[in-house]
XYZ file of C-alpha atoms in Angstrom:
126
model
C 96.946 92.086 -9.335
C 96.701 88.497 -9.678
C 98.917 86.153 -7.348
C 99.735 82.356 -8.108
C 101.479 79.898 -5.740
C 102.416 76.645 -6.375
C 104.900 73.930 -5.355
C 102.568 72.781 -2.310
C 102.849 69.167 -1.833
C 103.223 65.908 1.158
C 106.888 65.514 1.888
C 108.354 63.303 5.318
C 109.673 65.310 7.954
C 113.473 66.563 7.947
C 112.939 66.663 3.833
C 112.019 70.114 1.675
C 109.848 71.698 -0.819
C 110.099 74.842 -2.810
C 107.513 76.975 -3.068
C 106.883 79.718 -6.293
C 104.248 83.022 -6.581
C 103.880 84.520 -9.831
C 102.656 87.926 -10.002
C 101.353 89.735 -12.699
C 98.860 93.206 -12.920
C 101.756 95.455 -12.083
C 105.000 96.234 -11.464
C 106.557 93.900 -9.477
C 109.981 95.313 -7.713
C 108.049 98.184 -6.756
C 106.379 95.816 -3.905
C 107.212 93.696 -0.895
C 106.070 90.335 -1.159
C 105.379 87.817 1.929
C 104.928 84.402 2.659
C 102.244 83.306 5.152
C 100.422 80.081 6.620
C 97.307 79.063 7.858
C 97.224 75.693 9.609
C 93.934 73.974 10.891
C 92.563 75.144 13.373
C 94.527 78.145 13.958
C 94.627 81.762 12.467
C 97.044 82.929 9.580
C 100.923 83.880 10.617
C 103.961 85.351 8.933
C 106.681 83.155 7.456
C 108.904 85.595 5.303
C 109.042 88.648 3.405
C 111.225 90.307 1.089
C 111.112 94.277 -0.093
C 110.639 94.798 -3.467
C 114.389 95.008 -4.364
C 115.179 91.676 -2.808
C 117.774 93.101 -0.667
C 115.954 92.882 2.727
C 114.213 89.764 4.173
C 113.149 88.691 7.813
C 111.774 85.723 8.852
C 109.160 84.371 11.802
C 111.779 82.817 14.337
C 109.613 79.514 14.017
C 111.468 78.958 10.736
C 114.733 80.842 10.332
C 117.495 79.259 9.420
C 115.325 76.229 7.378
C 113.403 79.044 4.917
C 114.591 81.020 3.161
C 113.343 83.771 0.672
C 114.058 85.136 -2.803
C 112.500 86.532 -5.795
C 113.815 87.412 -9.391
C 112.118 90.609 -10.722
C 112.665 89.739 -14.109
C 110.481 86.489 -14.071
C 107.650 88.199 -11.535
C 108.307 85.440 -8.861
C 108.957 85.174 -5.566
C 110.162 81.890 -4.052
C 109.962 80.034 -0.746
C 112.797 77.279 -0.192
C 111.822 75.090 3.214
C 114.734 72.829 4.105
C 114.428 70.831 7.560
C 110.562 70.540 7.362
C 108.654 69.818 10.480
C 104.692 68.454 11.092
C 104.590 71.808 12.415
C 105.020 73.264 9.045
C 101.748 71.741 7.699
C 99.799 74.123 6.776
C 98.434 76.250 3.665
C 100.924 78.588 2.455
C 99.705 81.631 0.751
C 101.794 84.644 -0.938
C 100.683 88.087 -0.747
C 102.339 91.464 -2.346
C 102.277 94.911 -0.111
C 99.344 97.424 -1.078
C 101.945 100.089 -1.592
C 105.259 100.294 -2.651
C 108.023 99.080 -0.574
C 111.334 98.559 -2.600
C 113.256 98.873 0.366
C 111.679 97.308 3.295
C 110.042 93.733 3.748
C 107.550 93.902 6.868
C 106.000 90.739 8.998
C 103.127 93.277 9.246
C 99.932 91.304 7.509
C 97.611 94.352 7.247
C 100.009 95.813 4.473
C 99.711 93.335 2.410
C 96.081 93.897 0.329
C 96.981 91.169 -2.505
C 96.494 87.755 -1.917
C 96.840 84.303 -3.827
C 94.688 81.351 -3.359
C 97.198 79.449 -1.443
C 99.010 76.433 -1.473
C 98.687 73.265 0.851
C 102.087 71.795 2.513
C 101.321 68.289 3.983
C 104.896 66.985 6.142
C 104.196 63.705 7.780
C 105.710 62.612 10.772
């Protein structure tokens, strides 16, 4: 499984970015896919997570209602749209697919997730 992010970038606070993952190795609705960060200093945390049909997300409360998650099976991506973007936001932003399948449920829970991509930075200045 190979997982590519992109879309990383310095925006001003209050603006947005768009964040993409492309997966490839296998087949893609059959897995959950997640969004997590890793700021300086601190340890990696959830963002958002969607099952492997797209029909159920959740969200860390630090950013619901500004993110928001999709993903289009057909293309192999999985998308992160970040309206409202806070200094708080900085951080790298990785994207990581569930070890097993999950077309049903998307899960905060970072030990399910065994695929990881190389991340991508998100700079929002002040």
């Amino acid at each position: 499984v190979q997982l590519q992010a992109s879309g990383g970038g310095l925006v001003q606070a209050g603006g947005s970015l768009r964040l993409s993952c492309t997966a490839s190795g296998r087949t893609f609705s059959d897995y959950g896919m997640g969004w997590f960060r890793q700021a300086p200093g601190n340890e990696r945390e959830f963002v958002s997570a969607v099952s492997g049909n797209g029909g159920s997300t959740t969200y860390a409360r630090s950013v619901k209602g500004r993110f928001r998650i999709s993903r289009d099976n057909a293309k192999n991506t999985v998308d992160l749209q970040m309206n409202r973007l806070k200094p708080d936001d900085t951080a790298v932003y990785y994207c990581a697919q569930t070890g097993t399948s999950s077309t049903t449920t998307a899960t905060a829970l970072e030990n399910v997730y065994d695929y990881w991509g190389r991340g991508t930075l998100v700079t929002v200045s002040s």
